Amino acid sequence: MRERFTGKTVVLGITGSIAAYKACEIASRLVELGASVIPAMTRSAREMVGPASLEAITGNRVVLEMFEPLPNPEIEHIAVARRADLFLIAPATANILAKAAQGIADDWLSTTLLATRAPLLFAPAMNTQMWLHPATQANVALLKARGAAFVGPGEGRLACGEQGPGRLIETLPILEAAAAALTPNKDLVGRSVLISSGANHEPIDPVRFIGNASSGRMGRALALEALCRGAKVCVVAGPSDVAPPHAAEVVRVRTAAEMRDAVLERFDGCDIFFSAAAVADYRMAAVTQIKVKRSGPITLELVPNPDIVAEAARRRRSGQVVAGFAAETENVPENGVAKLAAKGLDFILANRVGGADCAIGAEESEAWLIRANGAPESLGRACKGGIARRLLDAAADMLDRNVLPQ
Ligand code: CTP
């Protein structure tokens, strides 16, 4: 996500919810990702959390009042309104939503919100009844209609003791939504992207399974990139270390057979299918229902699993893009070309695995993008975010030109 935040100016507006203390963590993560953060607190937010921590975390003075003497003109409200790349209001109370919707400007934050043309992202936090109140819902609808983005609220037990929607959503979904708000390229709006991700676990007996080391990071990077560019995203997720982005629909599966069914059920409705999962090639011929007891050497009888991406490619209608991956230890581009042809894909990302600096799950690897009927294009050593961008560029280009090999 770093590339979306580096060098960007984010105004973090903090309003008077109990969750205001969580703004410190949000600010800290934004700074870590390379953003310059201007914290602004309303009067009620200051009842909840002191400005000193935010100043220490961001290295910037917290903007508090409209007419306070400013240490530098850089934080004067019109200057900030012009300079900001994003206004993130987290937590956002019912009051700030009402003021933003109605154009009320009675303090620094609400005035600056009115003056800016930067994208707005609200992370609401309030009592459930306040959130569900028709007045709040009407304000949210109005702000959305004007292009503002929302993330959350989450559901759960609130500080007031009530159970329901109104909790400030976790920091990671807020950062993901901020990344999307900071992405001007929305070339995938109206497109539906299906992604298989992670590993499979093929059971041996009730407590053991055959698995692999897929981290799910490639699937997550693809999902995030597609969401940032405006697509609707569904991730069919096998077991993995990382969770798909919050804004993606997630279908959890375990075995290759479950993954196949979940993918094919959704495949007809998608524009792009990325088969990023490390699908288990084999499963047990028969899973024993009782735990296998330790004795001498044993032999497991395995049978092949269906090839999910090849099946999807055979089924695809004109206008759909199907892409796969080839993680190889040797002859990487050559094996990639052969796999692309064997599975009938539109393109494949071949990357080197194995060795000290190309371990499975490593941040970067040597990669090639191979299109049907094209020569392998070296991407050099690329990170998963960079690979995801190139793959979605390639897919968007195919959809635009509708030049699909049949
Ligand atoms: N794949 C799939 N179904 C399978 C096996 C693989 O959909 N049963 C997909 C993977 O998601 C990936 C591509 O096919 O996009 C290549 O996977 P890979 O494991 O590299 O290829 P295999 O066909 O399994 O070949 P091998 O393991 O022999 O290299």
XYZ file of C-alpha atoms and ligand atoms in Angstrom:
435
model
C 0.000 0.000 0.000
C 3.006 2.245 0.548
C 3.085 3.587 -3.022
C -0.428 5.003 -2.607
C 0.532 7.055 0.474
C 4.112 8.153 -0.107
C 4.311 11.915 -0.450
C 0.566 12.405 0.071
C -0.942 14.875 2.521
C -3.742 13.394 4.600
C -5.815 15.590 6.891
C -6.931 13.339 9.730
C -10.063 14.885 11.227
C -10.831 13.509 14.696
C -14.270 14.149 16.162
C -15.783 13.518 19.567
C -16.402 9.794 19.789
C -15.083 7.487 22.523
C -13.078 5.896 19.695
C -11.043 9.118 19.246
C -8.082 7.443 20.979
C -7.872 5.001 18.047
C -6.946 7.944 15.795
C -3.418 7.693 17.244
C -2.972 4.249 15.704
C -4.462 5.390 12.391
C -2.120 8.404 12.332
C 0.848 6.222 13.155
C 0.110 3.749 10.337
C -0.409 6.601 7.854
C 2.965 8.073 8.799
C 4.595 4.617 8.492
C 3.141 4.338 4.982
C 4.840 7.586 3.979
C 1.974 10.089 4.282
C 2.292 13.526 5.782
C -0.529 13.729 8.337
C -2.155 16.959 9.484
C -4.217 16.107 12.580
C -7.263 18.259 13.285
C -9.379 17.781 16.391
C -12.787 19.162 17.197
C -13.509 20.569 20.637
C -15.349 17.380 21.686
C -12.517 15.150 20.422
C -10.211 16.955 22.840
C -12.441 15.791 25.704
C -11.615 12.221 24.656
C -7.902 12.331 23.835
C -5.125 14.875 24.262
C -3.379 16.393 21.256
C 0.154 15.697 22.532
C 0.261 12.065 21.305
C -0.983 13.041 17.855
C 1.619 15.769 17.609
C 4.361 13.344 18.599
C 3.157 10.694 16.115
C 2.668 12.991 13.135
C 5.369 15.566 13.827
C 2.729 18.200 13.047
C 0.904 20.592 15.309
C -2.712 19.551 15.905
C -5.126 22.069 14.436
C -7.624 22.900 17.143
C -9.330 26.246 16.659
C -10.307 28.397 13.736
C -8.793 31.603 15.026
C -5.864 30.412 17.109
C -2.555 32.090 16.261
C -0.861 29.666 13.872
C 2.836 28.844 14.130
C 3.013 28.684 10.348
C 0.620 29.706 7.573
C 0.850 26.172 6.160
C -2.013 25.026 8.413
C -4.317 27.956 7.667
C -7.602 26.305 6.613
C -7.691 27.349 2.957
C -4.028 26.405 2.501
C -4.718 22.963 3.978
C -7.939 22.570 1.979
C -5.929 23.151 -1.214
C -2.919 21.069 -0.292
C -4.700 17.963 1.027
C -4.811 14.818 -1.073
C -7.365 13.248 1.252
C -9.587 14.201 4.181
C -10.033 11.203 6.442
C -12.500 11.775 9.264
C -11.951 9.015 11.812
C -13.839 8.683 14.025
C -16.698 10.611 12.406
C -19.615 11.474 14.700
C -23.233 11.971 13.624
C -22.600 15.685 14.161
C -19.740 16.004 11.648
C -21.715 13.957 9.089
C -24.660 16.322 9.526
C -22.456 19.397 9.224
C -20.628 18.067 6.156
C -23.907 17.080 4.491
C -25.553 20.450 5.169
C -22.518 22.624 4.546
C -22.343 23.972 8.080
C -18.970 25.576 8.798
C -18.673 26.458 12.466
C -15.199 25.241 13.395
C -11.850 24.558 11.704
C -12.675 21.026 10.531
C -16.166 21.669 9.156
C -15.014 24.902 7.490
C -12.043 23.190 5.858
C -14.256 20.303 4.714
C -16.366 22.856 2.879
C -13.342 24.531 1.324
C -11.599 21.414 0.029
C -12.050 19.565 -3.227
C -9.928 16.632 -2.014
C -11.614 13.224 -1.670
C -13.492 12.718 1.619
C -13.475 9.463 3.547
C -15.598 9.043 6.685
C -15.161 6.275 9.265
C -18.291 6.719 11.407
C -18.442 5.837 15.103
C -21.507 6.445 17.237
C -24.308 4.827 19.211
C -26.326 2.318 17.125
C -29.557 4.295 17.321
C -27.776 7.477 16.254
C -26.275 5.632 13.259
C -29.611 4.089 12.285
C -31.533 7.370 12.748
C -33.124 8.491 9.465
C -31.416 11.886 9.814
C -27.954 10.272 9.921
C -28.795 7.825 7.147
C -30.070 10.688 4.973
C -26.848 12.630 5.593
C -24.770 9.578 4.690
C -26.772 9.075 1.492
C -26.323 12.745 0.568
C -22.572 12.648 1.186
C -22.239 9.414 -0.812
C -24.213 10.912 -3.683
C -21.705 13.777 -3.733
C -18.843 11.294 -3.996
C -17.714 10.932 -0.375
C -16.539 7.456 0.641
C -17.427 5.597 3.837
C -15.757 2.719 5.654
C -17.644 0.976 8.436
C -19.053 1.327 10.961
C -18.349 -2.123 12.362
C -20.813 -4.123 14.415
C -20.325 -5.264 17.957
C -20.606 -4.181 21.565
C -20.383 -0.410 21.839
C -19.036 1.622 24.755
C -22.628 2.613 25.598
C -23.428 -1.083 26.175
C -25.563 -1.434 23.059
C -24.980 -4.160 20.475
C -25.149 -3.317 16.770
C -23.585 -1.137 14.061
C -21.711 1.947 15.234
C -18.225 0.764 16.245
C -15.254 2.438 14.552
C -14.021 -0.106 12.028
C -10.479 -1.479 12.504
C -7.448 0.451 11.295
C -6.573 -1.836 8.345
C -9.932 -1.415 6.555
C -9.621 2.345 7.097
C -6.173 2.323 5.473
C -7.449 0.182 2.580
C -10.323 2.605 1.996
C -7.880 5.527 2.198
C -5.698 3.833 -0.438
C -8.759 3.562 -2.696
C -9.688 7.205 -2.103
C -6.130 8.213 -3.029
C -6.287 6.290 -6.344
C -7.399 8.572 -9.164
C -7.395 5.801 -11.792
C -10.878 4.227 -11.679
C -10.626 2.247 -14.910
C -12.309 -0.823 -13.388
C -15.556 0.813 -12.262
C -18.434 -1.450 -13.273
C -16.081 -4.450 -13.627
C -16.244 -7.579 -11.558
C -12.997 -9.301 -10.568
C -12.886 -12.853 -9.211
C -9.703 -14.011 -7.479
C -8.741 -17.377 -6.063
C -6.167 -17.000 -3.318
C -4.169 -18.849 -0.677
C -3.558 -22.563 -0.265
C -5.712 -25.653 -0.018
C -5.784 -28.136 2.805
C -6.521 -31.664 1.659
C -7.531 -33.759 4.675
C -5.796 -37.057 5.395
C -7.816 -37.864 8.493
C -9.867 -35.736 10.928
C -6.763 -33.963 12.295
C -4.162 -33.958 9.497
C -3.970 -32.460 6.061
C -1.693 -31.957 3.056
C -1.069 -28.243 2.480
C 1.378 -25.776 0.980
C 3.117 -22.568 1.968
C 1.032 -20.067 -0.041
C 0.687 -16.877 2.022
C -2.300 -15.429 0.130
C -0.355 -12.158 -0.319
C -0.592 -12.157 -4.127
C -4.362 -12.612 -3.971
C -4.640 -9.843 -1.400
C -2.496 -7.469 -3.513
C -4.640 -8.159 -6.607
C -7.858 -7.650 -4.663
C -6.664 -4.367 -3.177
C -5.464 -3.032 -6.536
C -8.765 -3.957 -8.206
C -10.785 -2.354 -5.382
C -8.675 0.818 -5.522
C -9.435 1.057 -9.242
C -13.179 0.764 -8.647
C -13.901 -2.921 -9.335
C -16.268 -5.149 -7.404
C -14.083 -7.938 -6.036
C -14.820 -11.465 -4.864
C -12.027 -13.541 -3.321
C -12.380 -17.302 -3.068
C -9.922 -17.736 -0.238
C -8.193 -20.911 0.840
C -6.256 -21.036 4.125
C -3.620 -18.270 4.223
C -1.579 -15.981 6.476
C -3.222 -12.736 5.354
C -6.875 -11.765 5.099
C -8.353 -10.350 1.876
C -9.220 -6.634 1.929
C -12.277 -5.654 3.943
C -14.195 -4.312 0.932
C -13.941 -7.609 -0.973
C -16.627 -10.269 -0.803
C -14.884 -13.328 0.658
C -15.867 -16.951 0.150
C -13.861 -19.210 2.448
C -12.946 -22.674 1.232
C -10.551 -25.382 2.310
C -10.054 -28.050 -0.348
C -9.406 -27.743 -4.088
C -12.831 -29.277 -4.796
C -14.534 -26.604 -2.657
C -12.453 -23.938 -4.390
C -13.408 -25.242 -7.830
C -17.129 -25.192 -7.003
C -16.953 -21.696 -5.489
C -14.967 -20.302 -8.446
C -17.088 -21.866 -11.178
C -20.314 -20.806 -9.459
C -19.178 -17.171 -9.713
C -17.131 -17.301 -12.880
C -19.867 -16.504 -15.421
C -20.596 -13.190 -13.677
C -17.020 -11.905 -13.646
C -15.059 -9.878 -16.186
C -11.622 -10.967 -14.963
C -10.570 -14.143 -13.163
C -7.142 -14.304 -11.510
C -6.197 -17.772 -10.376
C -3.703 -16.770 -7.696
C -4.337 -19.744 -5.400
C -1.713 -22.430 -4.968
C -4.284 -25.113 -5.760
C -3.509 -28.533 -4.292
C -2.664 -30.803 -7.206
C -3.638 -33.976 -5.336
C -6.068 -35.126 -2.668
C -6.429 -38.371 -0.759
C -8.120 -41.159 -2.695
C -10.098 -41.744 0.500
C -10.094 -39.652 3.682
C -10.166 -41.865 6.766
C -12.766 -40.908 9.344
C -10.645 -42.117 12.248
C -7.243 -40.745 13.160
C -4.391 -42.643 11.501
C -2.316 -44.294 14.246
C 1.460 -44.044 14.237
C 3.073 -47.332 13.239
C 5.714 -48.153 10.638
C 6.083 -46.471 7.231
C 2.810 -45.683 5.484
C 1.872 -44.854 1.898
C -0.827 -42.350 1.049
C -2.761 -42.909 -2.140
C -3.383 -39.582 -3.868
C -5.567 -38.742 -6.859
C -5.280 -35.596 -9.028
C -7.517 -32.593 -8.408
C -9.263 -30.794 -11.280
C -7.393 -27.891 -12.901
C -9.618 -24.952 -11.911
C -8.145 -22.221 -14.112
C -8.053 -24.485 -17.185
C -11.717 -25.341 -16.644
C -12.604 -21.652 -16.272
C -10.652 -20.791 -19.441
C -12.544 -23.455 -21.400
C -15.856 -22.054 -20.176
C -15.178 -18.380 -20.730
C -17.358 -16.288 -22.973
C -16.031 -13.616 -25.271
C -15.073 -10.559 -23.243
C -13.831 -12.408 -20.132
C -10.165 -12.374 -19.165
C -8.610 -15.405 -17.460
C -5.133 -15.148 -15.964
C -2.947 -17.504 -13.982
C 0.379 -17.782 -12.217
C 3.347 -20.054 -12.630
C 5.718 -20.268 -9.696
C 8.784 -22.053 -11.041
C 12.213 -22.953 -9.725
C 13.903 -23.239 -13.161
C 13.335 -22.268 -16.829
C 10.834 -19.769 -15.467
C 9.648 -17.928 -18.624
C 9.770 -21.127 -20.742
C 7.658 -23.043 -18.221
C 5.333 -20.054 -18.026
C 4.780 -20.081 -21.800
C 4.029 -23.829 -21.711
C 1.563 -23.472 -18.807
C -0.243 -20.569 -20.461
C -0.736 -22.642 -23.620
C -1.702 -25.833 -21.780
C -4.359 -24.042 -19.713
C -5.622 -21.742 -22.504
C -5.045 -18.510 -20.533
C -5.014 -14.901 -21.727
C -1.893 -14.210 -19.736
C 0.228 -15.664 -16.998
C 2.617 -14.256 -14.445
C 5.658 -16.499 -14.166
C 7.901 -15.936 -11.174
C 10.954 -17.566 -9.690
C 10.563 -19.385 -6.394
C 13.132 -21.190 -4.316
C 16.591 -20.017 -3.295
C 17.453 -17.632 -0.494
C 15.868 -14.456 -1.931
C 12.896 -15.988 -3.749
C 11.271 -18.022 -0.997
C 7.524 -18.583 -1.195
C 5.895 -15.617 0.501
C 8.948 -13.363 -0.129
C 8.157 -9.686 -0.707
C 9.869 -9.563 -4.113
C 10.646 -12.048 -6.859
C 11.912 -12.116 -10.431
C 8.842 -12.089 -12.668
C 7.731 -12.256 -16.287
C 4.383 -11.259 -17.768
C 3.475 -13.550 -20.659
C 0.508 -12.822 -22.936
C -1.033 -15.404 -25.261
C 0.929 -15.216 -28.532
C 3.410 -12.770 -26.995
C 7.033 -13.029 -25.910
C 7.697 -13.059 -22.146
C 8.062 -9.512 -20.826
C 10.542 -9.295 -17.967
C 9.286 -7.263 -14.995
C 12.642 -7.639 -13.218
C 12.455 -8.091 -9.465
C 8.980 -6.946 -8.549
C 6.963 -6.720 -5.340
C 3.454 -8.151 -5.121
C 1.854 -4.684 -5.254
C 3.807 -3.836 -8.418
C 2.907 -7.187 -10.017
C -0.765 -6.669 -9.156
C -0.709 -3.253 -10.849
C 0.864 -4.656 -14.020
C -1.583 -7.562 -14.157
C -4.610 -5.320 -13.750
C -3.194 -2.944 -16.382
C -2.925 -5.904 -18.765
C -6.441 -7.136 -17.958
C -7.999 -3.644 -18.223
C -6.274 -3.146 -21.555
C -7.710 -6.439 -22.862
C -11.195 -5.550 -21.647
C -10.990 -2.115 -23.266
C -9.805 -3.433 -26.574
C -11.787 -6.641 -26.221
C -9.023 -8.461 -28.056
C -9.414 -11.858 -26.506
C -7.780 -14.860 -28.085
C -10.548 -17.384 -28.688
N -4.121 -24.183 -10.940
C -5.476 -24.500 -10.892
N -5.868 -25.755 -10.554
C -4.944 -26.704 -10.263
C -3.574 -26.387 -10.305
C -3.194 -25.119 -10.647
O -6.302 -23.632 -11.153
N -5.361 -27.919 -9.912
C -3.726 -22.826 -11.360
C -2.995 -22.019 -10.310
O -3.891 -21.216 -9.551
C -2.068 -21.146 -11.176
C -1.783 -22.034 -12.386
O -2.824 -22.984 -12.436
O -2.722 -19.982 -11.636
C -0.468 -22.738 -12.335
O -0.323 -23.430 -11.113
P 0.945 -24.340 -10.849
O 0.783 -25.007 -9.533
O 2.180 -23.539 -11.107
O 0.809 -25.348 -12.044
P 0.382 -26.828 -12.154
O -0.603 -26.903 -13.263
O -0.038 -27.384 -10.850
O 1.732 -27.487 -12.645
P 3.023 -28.008 -11.807
O 2.634 -28.004 -10.349
O 3.240 -29.353 -12.350
O 4.128 -27.047 -12.122
